[in-house]
Short mmCIF file of C-alpha atoms and ligand atoms in Angstrom, two decimals:
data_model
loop_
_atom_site.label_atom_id
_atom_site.label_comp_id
_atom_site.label_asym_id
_atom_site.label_seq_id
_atom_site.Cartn_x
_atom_site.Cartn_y
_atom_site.Cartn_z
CA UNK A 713 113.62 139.42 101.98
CA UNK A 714 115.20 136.28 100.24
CA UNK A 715 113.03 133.47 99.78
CA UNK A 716 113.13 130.43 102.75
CA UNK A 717 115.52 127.58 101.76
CA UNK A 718 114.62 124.92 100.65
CA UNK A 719 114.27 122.78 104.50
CA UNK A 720 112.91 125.74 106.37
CA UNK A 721 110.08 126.36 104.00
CA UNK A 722 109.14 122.46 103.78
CA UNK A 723 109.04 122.44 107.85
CA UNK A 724 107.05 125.25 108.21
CA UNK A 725 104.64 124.23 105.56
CA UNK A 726 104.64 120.85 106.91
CA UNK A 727 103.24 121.70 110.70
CA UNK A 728 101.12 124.03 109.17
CA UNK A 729 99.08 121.18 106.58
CA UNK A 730 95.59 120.52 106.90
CA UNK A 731 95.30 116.73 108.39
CA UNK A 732 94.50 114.40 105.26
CA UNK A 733 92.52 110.92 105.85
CA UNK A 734 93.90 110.00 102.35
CA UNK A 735 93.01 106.01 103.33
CA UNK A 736 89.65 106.52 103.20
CA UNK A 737 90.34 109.71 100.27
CA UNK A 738 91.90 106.31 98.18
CA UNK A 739 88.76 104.23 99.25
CA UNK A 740 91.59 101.94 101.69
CA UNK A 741 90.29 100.16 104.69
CA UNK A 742 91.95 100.45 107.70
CA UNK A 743 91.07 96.82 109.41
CA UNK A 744 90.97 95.20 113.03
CA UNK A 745 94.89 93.34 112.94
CA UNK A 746 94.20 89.65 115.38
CA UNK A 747 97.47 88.69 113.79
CA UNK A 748 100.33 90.69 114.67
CA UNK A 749 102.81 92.36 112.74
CA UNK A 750 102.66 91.17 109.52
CA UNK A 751 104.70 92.47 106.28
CA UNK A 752 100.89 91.92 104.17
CA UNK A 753 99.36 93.35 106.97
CA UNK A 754 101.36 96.48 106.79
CA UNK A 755 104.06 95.73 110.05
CA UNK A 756 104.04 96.80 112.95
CA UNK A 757 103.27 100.18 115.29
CA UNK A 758 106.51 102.26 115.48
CA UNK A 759 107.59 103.19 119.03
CA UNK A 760 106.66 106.82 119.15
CA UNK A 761 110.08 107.80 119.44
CA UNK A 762 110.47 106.09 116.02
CA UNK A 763 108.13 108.12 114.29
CA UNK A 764 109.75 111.07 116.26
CA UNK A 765 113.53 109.96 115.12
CA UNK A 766 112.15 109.55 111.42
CA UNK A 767 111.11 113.02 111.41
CA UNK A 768 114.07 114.60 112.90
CA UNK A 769 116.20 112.82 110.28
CA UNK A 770 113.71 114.29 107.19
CA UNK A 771 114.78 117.79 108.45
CA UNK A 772 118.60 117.72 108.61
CA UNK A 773 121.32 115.73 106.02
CA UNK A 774 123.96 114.10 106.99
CA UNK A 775 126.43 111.80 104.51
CA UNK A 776 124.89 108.81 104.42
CA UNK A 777 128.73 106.70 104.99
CA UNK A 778 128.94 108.52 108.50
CA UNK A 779 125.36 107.77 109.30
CA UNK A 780 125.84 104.20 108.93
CA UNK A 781 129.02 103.97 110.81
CA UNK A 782 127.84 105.89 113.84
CA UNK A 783 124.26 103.63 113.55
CA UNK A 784 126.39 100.75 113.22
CA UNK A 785 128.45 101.01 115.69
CA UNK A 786 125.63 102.37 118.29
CA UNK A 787 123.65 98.82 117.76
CA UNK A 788 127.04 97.01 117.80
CA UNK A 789 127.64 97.72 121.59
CA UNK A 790 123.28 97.62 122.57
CA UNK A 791 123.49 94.50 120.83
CA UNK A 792 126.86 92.63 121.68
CA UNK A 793 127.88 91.98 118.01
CA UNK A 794 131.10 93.26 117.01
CA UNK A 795 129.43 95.08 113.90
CA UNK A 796 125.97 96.25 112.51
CA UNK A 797 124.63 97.68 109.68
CA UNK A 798 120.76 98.53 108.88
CA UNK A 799 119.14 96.56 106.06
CA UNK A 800 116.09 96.62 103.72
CA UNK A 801 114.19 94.07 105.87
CA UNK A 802 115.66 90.86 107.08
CA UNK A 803 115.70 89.72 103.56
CA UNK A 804 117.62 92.38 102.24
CA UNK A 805 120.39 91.64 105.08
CA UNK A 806 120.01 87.83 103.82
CA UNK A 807 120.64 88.84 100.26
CA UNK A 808 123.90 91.63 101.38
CA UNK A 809 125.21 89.11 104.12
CA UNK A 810 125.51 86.38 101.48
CA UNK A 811 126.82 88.18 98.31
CA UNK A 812 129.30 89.48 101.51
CA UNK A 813 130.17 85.53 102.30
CA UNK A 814 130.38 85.35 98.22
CA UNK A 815 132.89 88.26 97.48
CA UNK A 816 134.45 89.00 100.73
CA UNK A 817 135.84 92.72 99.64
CA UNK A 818 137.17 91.30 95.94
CA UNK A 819 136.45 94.46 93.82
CA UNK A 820 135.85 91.80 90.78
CA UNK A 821 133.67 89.70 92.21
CA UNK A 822 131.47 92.26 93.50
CA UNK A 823 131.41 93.71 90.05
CA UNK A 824 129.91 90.23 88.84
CA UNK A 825 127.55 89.59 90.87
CA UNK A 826 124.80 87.77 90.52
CA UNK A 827 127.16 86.07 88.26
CA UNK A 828 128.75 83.50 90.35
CA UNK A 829 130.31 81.23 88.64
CA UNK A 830 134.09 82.78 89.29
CA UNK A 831 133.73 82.77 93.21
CA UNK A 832 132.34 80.22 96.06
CA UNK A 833 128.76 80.13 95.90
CA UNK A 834 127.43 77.43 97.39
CA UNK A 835 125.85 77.96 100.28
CA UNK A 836 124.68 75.29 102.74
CA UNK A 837 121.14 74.99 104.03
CA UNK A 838 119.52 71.79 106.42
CA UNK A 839 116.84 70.00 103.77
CA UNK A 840 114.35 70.46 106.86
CA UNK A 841 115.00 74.37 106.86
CA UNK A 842 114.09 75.17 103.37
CA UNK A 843 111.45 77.94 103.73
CA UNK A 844 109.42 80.76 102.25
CA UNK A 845 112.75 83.01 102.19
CA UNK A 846 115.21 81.22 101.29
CA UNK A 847 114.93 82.53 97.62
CA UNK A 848 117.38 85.88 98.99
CA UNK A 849 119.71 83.27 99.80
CA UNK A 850 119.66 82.73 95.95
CA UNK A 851 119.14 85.98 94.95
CA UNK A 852 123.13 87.21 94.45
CA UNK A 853 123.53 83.93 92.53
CA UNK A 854 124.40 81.62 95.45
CA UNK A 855 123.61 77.98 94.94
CA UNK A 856 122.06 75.95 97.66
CA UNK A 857 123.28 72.84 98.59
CA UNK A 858 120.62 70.79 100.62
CA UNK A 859 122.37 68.83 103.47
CA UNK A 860 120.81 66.51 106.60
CA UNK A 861 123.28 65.19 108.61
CA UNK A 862 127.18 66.30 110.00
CA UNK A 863 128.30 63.76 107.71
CA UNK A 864 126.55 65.45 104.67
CA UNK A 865 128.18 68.74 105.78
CA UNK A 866 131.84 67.50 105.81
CA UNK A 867 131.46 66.02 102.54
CA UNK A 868 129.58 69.21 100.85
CA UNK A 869 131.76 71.65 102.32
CA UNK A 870 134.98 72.78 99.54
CA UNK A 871 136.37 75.80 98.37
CA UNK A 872 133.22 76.58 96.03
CA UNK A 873 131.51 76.77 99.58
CA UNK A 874 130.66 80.27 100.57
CA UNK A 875 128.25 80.23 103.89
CA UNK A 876 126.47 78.18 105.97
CA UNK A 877 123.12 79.32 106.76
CA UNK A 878 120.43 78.64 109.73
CA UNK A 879 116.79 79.00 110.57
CA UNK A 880 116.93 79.95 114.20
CA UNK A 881 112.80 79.78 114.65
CA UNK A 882 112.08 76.75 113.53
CA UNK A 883 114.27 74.58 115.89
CA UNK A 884 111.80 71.61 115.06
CA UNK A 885 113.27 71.77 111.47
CA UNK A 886 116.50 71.09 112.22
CA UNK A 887 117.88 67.49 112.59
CA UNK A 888 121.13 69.69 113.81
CA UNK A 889 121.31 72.08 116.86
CA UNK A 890 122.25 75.54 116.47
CA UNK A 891 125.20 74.38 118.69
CA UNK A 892 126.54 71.75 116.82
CA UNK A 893 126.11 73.28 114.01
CA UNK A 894 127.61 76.74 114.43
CA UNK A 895 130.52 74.34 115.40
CA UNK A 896 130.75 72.28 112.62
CA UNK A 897 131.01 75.74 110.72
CA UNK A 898 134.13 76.71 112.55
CA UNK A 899 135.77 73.79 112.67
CA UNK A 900 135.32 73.94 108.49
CA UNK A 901 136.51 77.69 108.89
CA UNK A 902 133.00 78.39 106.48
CA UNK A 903 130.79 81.27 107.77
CA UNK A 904 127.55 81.26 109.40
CA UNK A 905 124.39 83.19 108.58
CA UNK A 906 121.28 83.03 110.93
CA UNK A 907 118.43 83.98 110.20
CA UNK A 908 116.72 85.42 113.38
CA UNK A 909 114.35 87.43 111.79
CA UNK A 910 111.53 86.57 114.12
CA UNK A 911 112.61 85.43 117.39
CA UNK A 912 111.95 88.75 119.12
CA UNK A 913 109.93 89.68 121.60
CA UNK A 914 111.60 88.93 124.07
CA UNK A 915 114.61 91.16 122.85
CA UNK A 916 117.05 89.79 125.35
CA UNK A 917 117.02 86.77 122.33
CA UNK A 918 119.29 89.17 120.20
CA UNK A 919 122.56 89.17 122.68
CA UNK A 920 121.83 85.39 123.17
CA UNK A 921 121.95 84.53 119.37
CA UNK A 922 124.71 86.68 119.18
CA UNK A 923 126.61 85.07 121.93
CA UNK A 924 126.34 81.72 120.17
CA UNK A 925 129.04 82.46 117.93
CA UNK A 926 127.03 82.96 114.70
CA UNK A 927 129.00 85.10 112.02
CA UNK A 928 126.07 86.96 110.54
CA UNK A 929 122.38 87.27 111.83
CA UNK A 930 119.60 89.13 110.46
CA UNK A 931 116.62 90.24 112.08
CA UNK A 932 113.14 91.92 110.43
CA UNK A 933 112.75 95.86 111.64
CA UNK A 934 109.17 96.01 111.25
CA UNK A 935 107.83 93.17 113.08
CA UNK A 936 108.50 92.64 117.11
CA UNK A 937 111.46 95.42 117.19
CA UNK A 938 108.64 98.23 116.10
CA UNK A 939 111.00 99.68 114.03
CA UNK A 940 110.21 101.07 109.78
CA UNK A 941 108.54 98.31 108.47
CA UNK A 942 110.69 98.15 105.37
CA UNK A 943 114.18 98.12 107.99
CA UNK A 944 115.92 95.29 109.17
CA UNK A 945 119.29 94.58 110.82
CA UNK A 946 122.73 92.64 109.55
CA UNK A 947 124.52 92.39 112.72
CA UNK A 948 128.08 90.08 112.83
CA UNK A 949 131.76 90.05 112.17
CA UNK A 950 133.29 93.27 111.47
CA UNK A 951 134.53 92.43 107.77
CA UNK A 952 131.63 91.05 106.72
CA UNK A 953 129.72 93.28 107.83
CA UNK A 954 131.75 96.09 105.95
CA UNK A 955 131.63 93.69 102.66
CA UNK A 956 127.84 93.57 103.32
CA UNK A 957 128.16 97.10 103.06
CA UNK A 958 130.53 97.49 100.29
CA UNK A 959 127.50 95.39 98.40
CA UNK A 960 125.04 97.83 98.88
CA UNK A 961 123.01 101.92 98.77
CA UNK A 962 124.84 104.14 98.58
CA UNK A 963 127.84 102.89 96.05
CA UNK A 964 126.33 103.51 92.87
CA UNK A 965 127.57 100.41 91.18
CA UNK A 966 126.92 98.00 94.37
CA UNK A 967 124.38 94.59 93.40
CA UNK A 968 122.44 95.64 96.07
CA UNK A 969 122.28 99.19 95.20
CA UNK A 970 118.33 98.42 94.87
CA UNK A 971 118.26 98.09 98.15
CA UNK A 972 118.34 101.41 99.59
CA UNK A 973 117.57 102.40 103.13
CA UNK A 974 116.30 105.91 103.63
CA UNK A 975 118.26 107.78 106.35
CA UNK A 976 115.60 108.48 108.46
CA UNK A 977 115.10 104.56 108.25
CA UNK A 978 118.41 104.26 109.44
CA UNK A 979 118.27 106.42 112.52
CA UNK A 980 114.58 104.93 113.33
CA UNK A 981 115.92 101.31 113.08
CA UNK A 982 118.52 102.33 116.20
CA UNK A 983 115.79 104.09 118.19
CA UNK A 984 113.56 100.84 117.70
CA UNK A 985 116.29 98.71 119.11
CA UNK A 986 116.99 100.82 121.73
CA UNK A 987 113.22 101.23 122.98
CA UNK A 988 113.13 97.30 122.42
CA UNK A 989 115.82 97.07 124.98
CA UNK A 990 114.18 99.72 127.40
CA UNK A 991 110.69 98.45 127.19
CA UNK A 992 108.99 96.25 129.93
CA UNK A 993 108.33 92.68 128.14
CA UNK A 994 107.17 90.87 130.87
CA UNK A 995 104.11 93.63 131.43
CA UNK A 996 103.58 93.59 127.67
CA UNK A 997 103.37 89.58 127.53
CA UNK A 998 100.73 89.66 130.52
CA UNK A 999 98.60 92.63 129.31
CA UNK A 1000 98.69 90.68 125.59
CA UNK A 1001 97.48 87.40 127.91
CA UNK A 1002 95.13 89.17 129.36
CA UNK A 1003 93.56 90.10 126.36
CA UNK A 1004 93.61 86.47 124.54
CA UNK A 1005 92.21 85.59 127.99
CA UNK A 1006 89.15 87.38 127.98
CA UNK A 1007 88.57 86.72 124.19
CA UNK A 1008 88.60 82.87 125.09
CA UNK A 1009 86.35 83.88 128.24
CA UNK A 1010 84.17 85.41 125.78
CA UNK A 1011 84.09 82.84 122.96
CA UNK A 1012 83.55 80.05 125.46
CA UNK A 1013 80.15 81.40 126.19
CA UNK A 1014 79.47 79.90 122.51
CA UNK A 1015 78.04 76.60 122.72
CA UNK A 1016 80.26 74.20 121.26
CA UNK A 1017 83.29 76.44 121.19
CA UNK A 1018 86.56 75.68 123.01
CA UNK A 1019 89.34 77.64 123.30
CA UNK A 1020 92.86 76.60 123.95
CA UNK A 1021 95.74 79.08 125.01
CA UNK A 1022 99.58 78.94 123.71
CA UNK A 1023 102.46 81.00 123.37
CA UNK A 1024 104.63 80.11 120.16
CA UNK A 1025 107.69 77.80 120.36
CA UNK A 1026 111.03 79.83 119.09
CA UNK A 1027 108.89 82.24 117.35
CA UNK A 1028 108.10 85.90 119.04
CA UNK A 1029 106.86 85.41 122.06
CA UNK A 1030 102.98 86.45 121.56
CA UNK A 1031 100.58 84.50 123.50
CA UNK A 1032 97.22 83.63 121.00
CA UNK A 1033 94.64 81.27 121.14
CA UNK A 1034 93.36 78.65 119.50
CA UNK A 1035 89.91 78.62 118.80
CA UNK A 1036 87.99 75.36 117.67
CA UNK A 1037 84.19 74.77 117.35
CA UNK A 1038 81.70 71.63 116.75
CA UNK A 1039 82.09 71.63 112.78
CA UNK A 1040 78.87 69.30 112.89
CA UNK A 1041 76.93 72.22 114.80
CA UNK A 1042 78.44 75.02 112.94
CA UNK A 1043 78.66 74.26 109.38
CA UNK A 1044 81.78 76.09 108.42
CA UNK A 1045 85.13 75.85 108.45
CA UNK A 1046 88.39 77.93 109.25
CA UNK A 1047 88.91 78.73 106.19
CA UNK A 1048 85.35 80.25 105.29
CA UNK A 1049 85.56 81.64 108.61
CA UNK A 1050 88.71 83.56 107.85
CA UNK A 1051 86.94 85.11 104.79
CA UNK A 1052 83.80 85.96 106.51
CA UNK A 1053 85.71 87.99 108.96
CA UNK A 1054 87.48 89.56 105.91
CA UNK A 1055 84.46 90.43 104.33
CA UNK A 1056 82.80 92.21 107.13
CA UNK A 1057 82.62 95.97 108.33
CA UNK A 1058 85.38 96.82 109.38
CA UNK A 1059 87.51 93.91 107.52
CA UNK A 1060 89.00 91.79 110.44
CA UNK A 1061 92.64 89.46 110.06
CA UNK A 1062 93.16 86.20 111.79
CA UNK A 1063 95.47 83.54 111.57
CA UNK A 1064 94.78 80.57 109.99
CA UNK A 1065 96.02 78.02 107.93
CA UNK A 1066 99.08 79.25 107.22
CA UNK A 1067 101.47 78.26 110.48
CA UNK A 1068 98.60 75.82 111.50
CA UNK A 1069 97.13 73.14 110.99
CA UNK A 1070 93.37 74.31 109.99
CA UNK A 1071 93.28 76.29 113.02
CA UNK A 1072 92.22 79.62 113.74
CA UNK A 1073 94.49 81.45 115.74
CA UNK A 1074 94.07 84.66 117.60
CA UNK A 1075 96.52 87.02 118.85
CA UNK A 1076 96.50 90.37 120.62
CA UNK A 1077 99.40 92.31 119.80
CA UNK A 1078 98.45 94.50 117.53
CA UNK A 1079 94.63 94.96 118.38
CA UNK A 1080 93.58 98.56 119.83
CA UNK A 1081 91.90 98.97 122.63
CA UNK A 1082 87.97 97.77 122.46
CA UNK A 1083 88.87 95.64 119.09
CA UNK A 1084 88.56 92.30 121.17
CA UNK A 1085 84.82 92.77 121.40
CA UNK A 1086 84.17 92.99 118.31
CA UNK A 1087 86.30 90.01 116.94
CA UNK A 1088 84.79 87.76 119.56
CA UNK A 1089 81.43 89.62 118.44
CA UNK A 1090 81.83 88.83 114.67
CA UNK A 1091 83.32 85.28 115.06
CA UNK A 1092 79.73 84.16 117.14
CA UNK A 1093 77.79 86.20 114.81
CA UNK A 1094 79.18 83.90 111.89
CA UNK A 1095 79.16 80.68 113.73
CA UNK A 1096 75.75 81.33 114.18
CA UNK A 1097 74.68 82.30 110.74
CA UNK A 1098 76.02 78.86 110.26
CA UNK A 1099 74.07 76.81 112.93
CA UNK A 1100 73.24 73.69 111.26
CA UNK A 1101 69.33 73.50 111.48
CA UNK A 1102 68.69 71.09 114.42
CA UNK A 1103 70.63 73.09 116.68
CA UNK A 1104 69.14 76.36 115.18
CA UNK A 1105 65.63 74.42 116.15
CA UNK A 1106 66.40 73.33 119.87
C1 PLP B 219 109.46 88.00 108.02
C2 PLP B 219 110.62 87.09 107.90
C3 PLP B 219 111.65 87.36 107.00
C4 PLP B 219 111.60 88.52 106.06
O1 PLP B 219 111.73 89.70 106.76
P1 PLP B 219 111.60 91.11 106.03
O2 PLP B 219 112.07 92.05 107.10
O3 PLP B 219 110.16 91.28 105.69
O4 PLP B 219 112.48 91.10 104.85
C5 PLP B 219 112.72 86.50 106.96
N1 PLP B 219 112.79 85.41 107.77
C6 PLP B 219 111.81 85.11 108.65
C7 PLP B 219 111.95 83.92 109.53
C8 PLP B 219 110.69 85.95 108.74
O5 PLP B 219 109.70 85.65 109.58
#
């Protein structure tokens, strides 16, 4: 009999494996996630149908330029953009939409790149949107050029100017409105990136954004859309999106060759949109309250504790709470808090100090069921190790 090729053996020998905890084999901790979907804290929880789309797409090869342009074109029309392409991330769709903006299909310049000094490479940003990612911006040798007002934008704006580029989340930021600013941009004929990376749940945000009249937006795969963490989405105009392309895996010689997307990446990120679109929102944003609800309902039986319940402004819609306590009855503070929880069995994550202001912030997307208790649990337990001693007394 002639030996199994090379697919059939691997899928046989694949269902028939032993299960492998190779976590706790590597001495990993899995840990209780009060956050949400995080890129440190490993992402998000594919939609089944994610995992099962990854799978498929291990078992059977297709060419990788007819892959994208049937994915492409499949989250074109779910999404209302006129093209699509899947990234590596939202940054990697910041770093292929702007060296797109840069070289717009010129064979030369793309060979340069991240040498930028024979092309338009300045790229527009508003001084209040400056952020944590704007370095991919950068990254294909773009230049930024900090502006605050219209007037600033007129004046920066010349033939060295390649893109225009916008925060979407962080509306408090801006000193301009999307609006006015997406129309400033066509009325100096300049492209617009957004970055949108984070504005979903709710999903209906992505036709929205893209109905404002941005020319490229970005979004993360692996946070709210459930999709591979390391995926992402470039969805705009239809030639930049192809120079976007040209930029990138698979052309050998492409800048942004580095940034490869595995095929079965590919195919997931459509499947996570698609589910996105599908998926009941509203239920999911009550069963999330719920749960914040019932933590605060818990914690409040602390004396001294208050709670205070929010859903973020622009950001994905995940209701958390806030949770504050008599610092002169418990003697410690968020931060000590944070790395209490961190330290215990099992490890625990919480937000804190990082979008707020010394707050501790608590969030239920991504805890399992029964993983409330023991937050709430841990957080008195601490607080009460740290019961300054005339309240221990009373
Ligand atoms: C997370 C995030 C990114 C980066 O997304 P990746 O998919 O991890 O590359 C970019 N912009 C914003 C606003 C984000 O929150």
């Amino acid at each position: 009999m002639a030996p199994a090729s090379h697919f059939a053996a691997t899928q046989a020998a694949a269902a028939a494996l032993p299960k492998v905890d190779y976590y706790a084999d590597l001495g990993v901790k899995p840990f209780i996630n009060a956050i949400g979907p995080y890129s440190s804290l490993g992402g998000a929880e594919m939609w089944p149908e994610v995992i099962a789309a990854m799978d498929y797409a291990t078992g059977v090869k297709v060419r990788m330029d007819d892959l994208h342009d049937a994915v492409g074109q499949r989250i074109a029309a779910l999404t209302g953009a006129d093209s699509a392409m899947v990234s590596s991330g939202a940054t990697g769709a910041m770093i292929l939409g702007t060296a797109a903006c840069m070289t717009m299909g010129d064979e030369q310049r793309m060979e340069r790149l991240p040498d930028s000094s024979e092309m338009p490479s300045e790229v527009i940003i508003l001084k209040g949107q400056r952020y944590l990612y704007d370095r991919s911006i950068r990254a294909p040798g773009a230049h930024l050029v900090e502006v605050e007002t219209a007037a600033d934008i007129r004046a920066a704006v010349s033939d060295k100017t390649a893109m225009m580029f916008y925060l979407l989340n962080r509306p408090e930021q801006a000193n301009i409105a999307a609006e006015e600013y997406i129309a400033i941009a066509k009325e100096l004929g300049v492209p617009i990136f957004c970055d949108a990376a984070t504005t979903v749940p709710p999903v209906g945000n992505i036709k929205k954004t893209v109905a404002m009249g941005f020319d490229l937006i970005c979004y993360s795969g692996g946070k709210g859309l459930r999709g591979p963490y390391s995926a992402g989405l470039l969805l705009g105009r239809k030639d930049l999106i192809a120079y976007a392309r040209q930029n990138g895996s698979p052309n050998h010689r492409a800048y942004g060759r580095s940034m490869k997307v595995a095929p079965e990446e590919y195919l997931g990120m459509l499947v996570a949109v698609e589910k996105s679109l599908e998926f009941d929102e509203d239920a999911e944003f009550r069963r999330q309250s719920n749960v914040v609800n019932a933590m605060a309902r818990e914690l409040a039986l602390i004396p001294g504790v208050t709670t205070v319940a929010a859903v973020p402004k622009g950001e994905a819609r995940e209701p958390y709470i806030e949770v504050h306590w008599d610092k002169t009855r418990y003697d410690v503070d968020v931060a000590a808090l944070k790395q209490a929880l961190r330290e215990g069995d099992p490890p625990i994550e919480v937000r804190a100090l990082f979008l707020s202001n010394q707050q501790l912030h608590l969030t239920a997307v991504a805890l399992k069921d029964g993983e409330a208790q023991i937050v709430t649990g841990r957080i008195r337990g601490i607080l009460l190790q740290h019961e300054t001693r005339a309240n221990a007394d009373v």
